[in-house]
Short mmCIF file of C-alpha atoms in Angstrom, two decimals:
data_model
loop_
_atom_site.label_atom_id
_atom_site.label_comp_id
_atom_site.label_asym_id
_atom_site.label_seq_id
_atom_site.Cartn_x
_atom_site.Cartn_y
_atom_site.Cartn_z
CA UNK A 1242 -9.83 10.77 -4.44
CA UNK A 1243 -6.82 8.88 -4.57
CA UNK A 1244 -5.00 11.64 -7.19
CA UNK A 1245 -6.04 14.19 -4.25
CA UNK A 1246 -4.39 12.38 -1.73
CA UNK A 1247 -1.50 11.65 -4.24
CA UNK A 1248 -1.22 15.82 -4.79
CA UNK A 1249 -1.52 16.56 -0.77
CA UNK A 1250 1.64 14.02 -0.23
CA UNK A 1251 3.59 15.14 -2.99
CA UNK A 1252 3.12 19.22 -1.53
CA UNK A 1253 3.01 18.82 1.85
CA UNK A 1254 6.68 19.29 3.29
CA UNK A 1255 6.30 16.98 6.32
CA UNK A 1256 5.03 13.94 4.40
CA UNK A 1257 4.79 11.69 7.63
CA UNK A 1258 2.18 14.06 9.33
CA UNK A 1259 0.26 13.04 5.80
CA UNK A 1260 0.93 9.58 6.47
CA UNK A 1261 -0.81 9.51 9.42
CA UNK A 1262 -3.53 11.11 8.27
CA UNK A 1263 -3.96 9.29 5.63
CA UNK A 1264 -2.60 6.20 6.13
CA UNK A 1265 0.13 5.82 3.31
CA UNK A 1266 2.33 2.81 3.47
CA UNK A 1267 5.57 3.23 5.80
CA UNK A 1268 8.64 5.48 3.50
CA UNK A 1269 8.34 7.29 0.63
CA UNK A 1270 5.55 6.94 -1.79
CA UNK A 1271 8.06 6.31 -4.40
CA UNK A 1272 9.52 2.96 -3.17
CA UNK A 1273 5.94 1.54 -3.10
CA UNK A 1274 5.60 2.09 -6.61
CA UNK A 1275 9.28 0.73 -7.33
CA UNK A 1276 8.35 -1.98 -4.90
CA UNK A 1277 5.01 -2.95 -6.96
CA UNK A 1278 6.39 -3.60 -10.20
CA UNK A 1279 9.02 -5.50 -8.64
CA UNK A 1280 6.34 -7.98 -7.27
CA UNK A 1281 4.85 -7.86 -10.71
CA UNK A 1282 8.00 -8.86 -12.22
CA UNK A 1283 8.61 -11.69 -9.65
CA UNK A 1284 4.82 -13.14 -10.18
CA UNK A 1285 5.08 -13.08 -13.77
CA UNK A 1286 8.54 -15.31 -13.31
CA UNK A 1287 6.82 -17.36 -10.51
CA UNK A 1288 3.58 -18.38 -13.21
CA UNK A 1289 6.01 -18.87 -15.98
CA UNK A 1290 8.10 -21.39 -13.48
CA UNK A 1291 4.68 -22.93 -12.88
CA UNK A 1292 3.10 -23.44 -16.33
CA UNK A 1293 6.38 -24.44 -18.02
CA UNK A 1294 6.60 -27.06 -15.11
CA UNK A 1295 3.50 -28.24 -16.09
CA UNK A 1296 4.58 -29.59 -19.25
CA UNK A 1297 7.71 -31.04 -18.16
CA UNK A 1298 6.76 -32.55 -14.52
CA UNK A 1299 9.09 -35.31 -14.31
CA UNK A 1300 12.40 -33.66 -15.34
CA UNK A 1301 11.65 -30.60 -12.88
CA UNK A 1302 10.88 -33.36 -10.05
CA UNK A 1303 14.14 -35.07 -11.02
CA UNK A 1304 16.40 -32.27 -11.04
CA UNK A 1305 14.45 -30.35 -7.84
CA UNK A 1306 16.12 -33.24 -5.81
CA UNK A 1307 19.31 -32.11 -6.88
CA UNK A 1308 18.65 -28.97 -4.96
CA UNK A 1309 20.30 -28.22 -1.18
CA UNK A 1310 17.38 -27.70 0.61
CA UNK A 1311 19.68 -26.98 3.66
CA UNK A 1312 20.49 -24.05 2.25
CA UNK A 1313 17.46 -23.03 1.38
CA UNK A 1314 16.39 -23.52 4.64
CA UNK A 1315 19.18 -21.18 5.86
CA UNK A 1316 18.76 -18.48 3.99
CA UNK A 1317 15.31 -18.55 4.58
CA UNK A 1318 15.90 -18.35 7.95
CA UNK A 1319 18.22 -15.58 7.13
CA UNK A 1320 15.94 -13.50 5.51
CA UNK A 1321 13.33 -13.71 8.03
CA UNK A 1322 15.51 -12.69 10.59
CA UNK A 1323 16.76 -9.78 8.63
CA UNK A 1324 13.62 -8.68 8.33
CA UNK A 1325 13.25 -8.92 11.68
CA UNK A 1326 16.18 -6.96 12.37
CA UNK A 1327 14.93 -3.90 10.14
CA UNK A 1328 11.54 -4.22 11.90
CA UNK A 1329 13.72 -3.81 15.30
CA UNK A 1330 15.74 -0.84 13.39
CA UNK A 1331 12.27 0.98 12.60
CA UNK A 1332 11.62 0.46 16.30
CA UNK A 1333 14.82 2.40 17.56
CA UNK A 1334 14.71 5.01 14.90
CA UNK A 1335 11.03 5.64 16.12
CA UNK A 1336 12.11 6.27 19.52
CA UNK A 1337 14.88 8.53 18.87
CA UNK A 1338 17.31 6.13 19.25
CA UNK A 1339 19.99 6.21 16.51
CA UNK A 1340 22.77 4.05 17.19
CA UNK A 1341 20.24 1.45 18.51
CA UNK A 1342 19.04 1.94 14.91
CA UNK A 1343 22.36 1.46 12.79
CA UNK A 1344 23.47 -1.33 15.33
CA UNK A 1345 19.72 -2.96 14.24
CA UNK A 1346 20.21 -2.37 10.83
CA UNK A 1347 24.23 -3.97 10.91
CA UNK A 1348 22.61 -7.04 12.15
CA UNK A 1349 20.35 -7.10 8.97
CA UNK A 1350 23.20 -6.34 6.76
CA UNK A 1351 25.24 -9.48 8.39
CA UNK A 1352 22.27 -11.91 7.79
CA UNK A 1353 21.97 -10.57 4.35
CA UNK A 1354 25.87 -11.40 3.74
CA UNK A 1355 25.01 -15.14 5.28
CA UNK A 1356 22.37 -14.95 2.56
CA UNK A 1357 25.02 -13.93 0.15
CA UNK A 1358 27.72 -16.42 1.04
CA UNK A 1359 25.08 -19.51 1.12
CA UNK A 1360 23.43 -19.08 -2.37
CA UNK A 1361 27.34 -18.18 -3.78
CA UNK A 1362 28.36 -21.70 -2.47
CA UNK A 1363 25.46 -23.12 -4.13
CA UNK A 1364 26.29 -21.72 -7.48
CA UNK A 1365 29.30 -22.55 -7.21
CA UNK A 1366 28.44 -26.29 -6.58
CA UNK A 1367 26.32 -26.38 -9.29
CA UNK A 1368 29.03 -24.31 -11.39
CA UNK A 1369 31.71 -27.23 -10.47
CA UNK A 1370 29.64 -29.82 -11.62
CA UNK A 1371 29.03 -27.74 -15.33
CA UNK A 1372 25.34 -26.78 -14.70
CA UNK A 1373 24.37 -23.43 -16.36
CA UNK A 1374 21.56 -21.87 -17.96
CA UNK A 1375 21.43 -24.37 -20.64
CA UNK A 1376 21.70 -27.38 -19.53
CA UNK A 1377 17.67 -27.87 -18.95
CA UNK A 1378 14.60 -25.92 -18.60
CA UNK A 1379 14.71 -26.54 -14.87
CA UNK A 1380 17.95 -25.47 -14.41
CA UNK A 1381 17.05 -22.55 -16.59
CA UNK A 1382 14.21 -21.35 -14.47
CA UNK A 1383 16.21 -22.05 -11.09
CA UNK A 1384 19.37 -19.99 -11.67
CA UNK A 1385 17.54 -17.32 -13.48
CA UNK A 1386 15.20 -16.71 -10.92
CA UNK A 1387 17.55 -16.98 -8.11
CA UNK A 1388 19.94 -15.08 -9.60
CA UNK A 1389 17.45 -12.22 -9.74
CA UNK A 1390 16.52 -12.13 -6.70
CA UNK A 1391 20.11 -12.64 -5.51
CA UNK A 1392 20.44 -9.11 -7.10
CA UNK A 1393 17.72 -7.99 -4.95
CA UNK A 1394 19.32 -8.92 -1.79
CA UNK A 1395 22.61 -7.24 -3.38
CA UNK A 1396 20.74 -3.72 -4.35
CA UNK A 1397 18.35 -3.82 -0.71
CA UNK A 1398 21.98 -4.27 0.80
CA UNK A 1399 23.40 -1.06 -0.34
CA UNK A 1400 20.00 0.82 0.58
CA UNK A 1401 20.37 -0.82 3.96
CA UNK A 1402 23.91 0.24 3.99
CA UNK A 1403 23.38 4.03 3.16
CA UNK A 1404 20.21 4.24 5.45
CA UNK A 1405 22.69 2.76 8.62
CA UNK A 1406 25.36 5.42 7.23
CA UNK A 1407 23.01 8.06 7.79
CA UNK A 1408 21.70 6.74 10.93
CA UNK A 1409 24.95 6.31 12.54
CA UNK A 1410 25.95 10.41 12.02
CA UNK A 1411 22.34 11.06 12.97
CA UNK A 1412 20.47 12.06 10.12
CA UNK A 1413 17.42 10.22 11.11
CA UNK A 1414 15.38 10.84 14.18
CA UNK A 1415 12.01 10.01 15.47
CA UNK A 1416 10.09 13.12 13.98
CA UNK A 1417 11.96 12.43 10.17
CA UNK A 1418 12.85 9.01 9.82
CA UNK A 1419 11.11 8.32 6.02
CA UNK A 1420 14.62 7.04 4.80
CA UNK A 1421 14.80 4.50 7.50
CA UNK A 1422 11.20 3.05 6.93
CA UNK A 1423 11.81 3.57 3.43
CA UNK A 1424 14.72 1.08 2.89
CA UNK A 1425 13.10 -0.86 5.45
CA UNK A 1426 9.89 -1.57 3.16
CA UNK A 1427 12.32 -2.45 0.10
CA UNK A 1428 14.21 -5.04 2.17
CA UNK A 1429 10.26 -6.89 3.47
CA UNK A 1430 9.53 -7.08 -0.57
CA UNK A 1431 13.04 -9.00 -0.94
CA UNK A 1432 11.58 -11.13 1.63
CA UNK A 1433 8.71 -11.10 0.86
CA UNK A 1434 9.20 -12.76 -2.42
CA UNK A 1435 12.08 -15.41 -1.16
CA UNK A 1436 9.00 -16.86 0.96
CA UNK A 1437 6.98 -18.05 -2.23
CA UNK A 1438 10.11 -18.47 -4.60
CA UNK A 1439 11.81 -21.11 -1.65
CA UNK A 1440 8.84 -23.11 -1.74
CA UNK A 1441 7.99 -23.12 -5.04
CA UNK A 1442 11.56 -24.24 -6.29
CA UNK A 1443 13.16 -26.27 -3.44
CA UNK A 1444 9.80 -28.24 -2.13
CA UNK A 1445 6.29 -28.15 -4.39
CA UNK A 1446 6.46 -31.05 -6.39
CA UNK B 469 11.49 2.19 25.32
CA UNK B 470 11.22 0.70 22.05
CA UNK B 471 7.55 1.01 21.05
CA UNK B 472 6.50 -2.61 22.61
CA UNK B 473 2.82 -2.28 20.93
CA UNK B 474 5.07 -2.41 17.56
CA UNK B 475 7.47 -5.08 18.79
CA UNK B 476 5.94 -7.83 20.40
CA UNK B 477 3.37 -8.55 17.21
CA UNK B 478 6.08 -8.82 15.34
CA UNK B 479 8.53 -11.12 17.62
CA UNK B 480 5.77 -13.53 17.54
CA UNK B 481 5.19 -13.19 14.27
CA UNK B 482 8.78 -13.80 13.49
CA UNK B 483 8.81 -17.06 15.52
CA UNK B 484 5.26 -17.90 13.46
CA UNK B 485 7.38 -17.17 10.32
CA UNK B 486 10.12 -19.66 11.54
CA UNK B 487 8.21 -22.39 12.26
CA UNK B 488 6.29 -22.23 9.25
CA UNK B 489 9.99 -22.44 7.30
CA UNK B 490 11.33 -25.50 9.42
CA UNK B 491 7.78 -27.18 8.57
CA UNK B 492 8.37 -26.16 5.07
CA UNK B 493 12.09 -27.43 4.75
CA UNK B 494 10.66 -30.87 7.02
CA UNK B 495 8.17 -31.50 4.26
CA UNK B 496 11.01 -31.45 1.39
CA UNK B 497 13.51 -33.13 2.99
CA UNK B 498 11.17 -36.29 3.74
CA UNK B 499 10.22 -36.02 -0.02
CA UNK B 500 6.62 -35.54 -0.34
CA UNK B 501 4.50 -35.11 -3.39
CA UNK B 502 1.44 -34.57 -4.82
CA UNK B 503 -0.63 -31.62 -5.48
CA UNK B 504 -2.33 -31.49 -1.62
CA UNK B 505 1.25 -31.71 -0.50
CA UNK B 506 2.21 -28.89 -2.90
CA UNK B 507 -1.17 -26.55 -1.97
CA UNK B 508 -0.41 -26.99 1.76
CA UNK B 509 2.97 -25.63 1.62
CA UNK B 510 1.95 -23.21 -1.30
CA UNK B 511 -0.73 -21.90 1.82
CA UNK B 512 1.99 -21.93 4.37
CA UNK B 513 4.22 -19.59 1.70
CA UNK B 514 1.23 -17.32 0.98
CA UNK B 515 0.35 -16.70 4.81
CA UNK B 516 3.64 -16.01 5.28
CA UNK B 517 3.60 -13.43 2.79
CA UNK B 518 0.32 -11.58 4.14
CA UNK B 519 2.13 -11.84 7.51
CA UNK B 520 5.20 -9.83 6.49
CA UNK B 521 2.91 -7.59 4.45
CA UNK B 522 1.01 -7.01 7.08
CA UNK B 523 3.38 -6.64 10.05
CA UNK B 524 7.11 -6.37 9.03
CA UNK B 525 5.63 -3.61 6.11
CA UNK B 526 3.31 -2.63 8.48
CA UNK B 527 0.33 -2.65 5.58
CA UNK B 528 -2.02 -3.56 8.84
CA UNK B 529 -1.79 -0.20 9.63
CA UNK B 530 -2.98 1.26 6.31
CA UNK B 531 -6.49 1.91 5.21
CA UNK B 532 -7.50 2.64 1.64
CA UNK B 533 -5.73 1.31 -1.47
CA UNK B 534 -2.70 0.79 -0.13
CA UNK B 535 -3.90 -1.87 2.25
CA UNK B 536 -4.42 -4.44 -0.75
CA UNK B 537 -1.49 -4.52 -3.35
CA UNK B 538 0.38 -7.12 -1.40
CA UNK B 539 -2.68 -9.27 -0.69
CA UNK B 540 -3.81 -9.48 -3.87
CA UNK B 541 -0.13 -10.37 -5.77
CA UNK B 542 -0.44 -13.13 -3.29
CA UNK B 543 -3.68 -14.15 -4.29
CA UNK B 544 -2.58 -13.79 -7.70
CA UNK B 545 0.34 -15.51 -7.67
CA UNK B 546 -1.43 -17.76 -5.07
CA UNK B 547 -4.18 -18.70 -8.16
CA UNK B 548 -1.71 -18.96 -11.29
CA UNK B 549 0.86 -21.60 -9.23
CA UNK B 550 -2.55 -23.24 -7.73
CA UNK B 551 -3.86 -23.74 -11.46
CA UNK B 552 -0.69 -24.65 -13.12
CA UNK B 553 -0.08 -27.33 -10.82
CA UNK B 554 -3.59 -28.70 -10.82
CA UNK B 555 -3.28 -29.19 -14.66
CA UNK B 556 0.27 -30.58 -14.60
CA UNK B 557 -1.65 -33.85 -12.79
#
């Protein structure tokens, strides 16, 4: 059933009207694929994290405290509210309204450079004080893992970028608007993963 | 007119999503420990992951197979980080 439904959305030229029917996730089919081995990725990072913490409780308590949980707080914060913004920017483009759209999806792309600038001052406090991958298995697991997903927010920036290009000379409108929802779902996964990583990293302990 | 049936779930939800954070960052910051500590904000990350699965993706909306991927890498996820803390105790 589902390689039927897999063949009718891969031949049918208006994809959306098979969305509906249907009920495929928001964007192109493709992205949901991308977007699941992403998560996989992430969890496998997130157990390793756990179980190596699990041996080695009191050093990752010790050098957790070490961590700015101010800034984790604001980029959290950040994130959420980007999302929000490309929620809004779905919103618009569904209506027909394009520039509401790329003025939406701007104010994503702003709190994704806040994002940007916080976590940069963060490495480069730890940087300052000679912290790097090896200097412990905390530290390890914290830069790597943030670092990835700081890559995340880097690569959904550009899609967000190129889908607010597009809307701004009107390439999107309410009947067509896959690109749009398509970013849109890339940029919630970014999110969507910053939610347990924060947590997990700056607080559990 | 934005499509307010869309919109205003997901305002509140956004405001949910905040206060969820600030509760979060307040439980770091005043140093708390232990593993019911850890599971309670572990549950506040995961419900704010079906929360942005479900509204800001929009996954409410979907029937079939696509409905579940995101709830069950939380669950996953949810289970591994639940289990490797209980045995770190």
């Amino acid at each position: 059933m589902c390689i039927i439904r897999l063949i009718q959305f891969w031949t049918c030229e208006n994809r959306e009207t098979i969305m509906e029917k249907n009920n495929w996730p928001p964007g192109d089919l493709v992205i949901w694929f991308f977007i699941l081995a992403e998560l996989l990725v992430f969890g496998v990072f997130f157990a390793a994290y756990a179980f190596t913490r699990a041996n080695n409780v009191e050093l990752f308590n010790e050098y957790q405290l070490h961590l700015d949980r101010n800034a984790a707080l604001i980029n959290t914060v950040a994130l959420i509210t980007s999302s929000y913004f490309v929620v809004r920017a779905v919103a618009a483009i569904r209506d027909d309204n394009s520039k509401g759209c790329f003025h939406w999806l701007l104010a994503a792309l702003f709190m994704g450079v806040v994002f940007l600038v916080v976590k940069g001052m963060e490495y480069h406090h730890h940087f300052s004080l000679g912290i790097n991958l090896s200097t412990n298995t905390f530290y390890m697991f914290y830069l790597s893992l943030t670092f990835f997903h700081f890559l995340h927010v880097i690569l959904g920036m550009i899609i967000l970028l190129a889908v607010a290009l597009k809307a701004r000379s009107g390439g999107y409108s309410a009947a067509e608007h896959t690109g749009v929802e398509t970013g849109a779902s890339y940029w919630h996964m970014v999110d969507l993963v910053w939610m347990i990583l924060f947590p997990l990293v700056y607080v559990m302990r | 007119m934005e499509d307010k049936k869309f919109i205003r779930p997901c305002t509140l939800i956004y405001f949910l999503l905040l206060g969820l954070t600030v509760t979060t960052w307040f439980i770091g910051t005043q140093g708390l420990s232990g593993l019911q500590i850890s599971l309670l904000v572990l549950g506040f990350a995961l419900i704010k992951g079906q929360l942005i699965g479900d509204y800001f993706m929009g996954l409410k909306q979907v029937s079939g197979f696509w409905r579940w991927p995101v709830t069950l890498w939380l669950i996953l996820v949810g289970s591994l980080v639940t289990y490797a803390f209980m045995i770190s105790i």
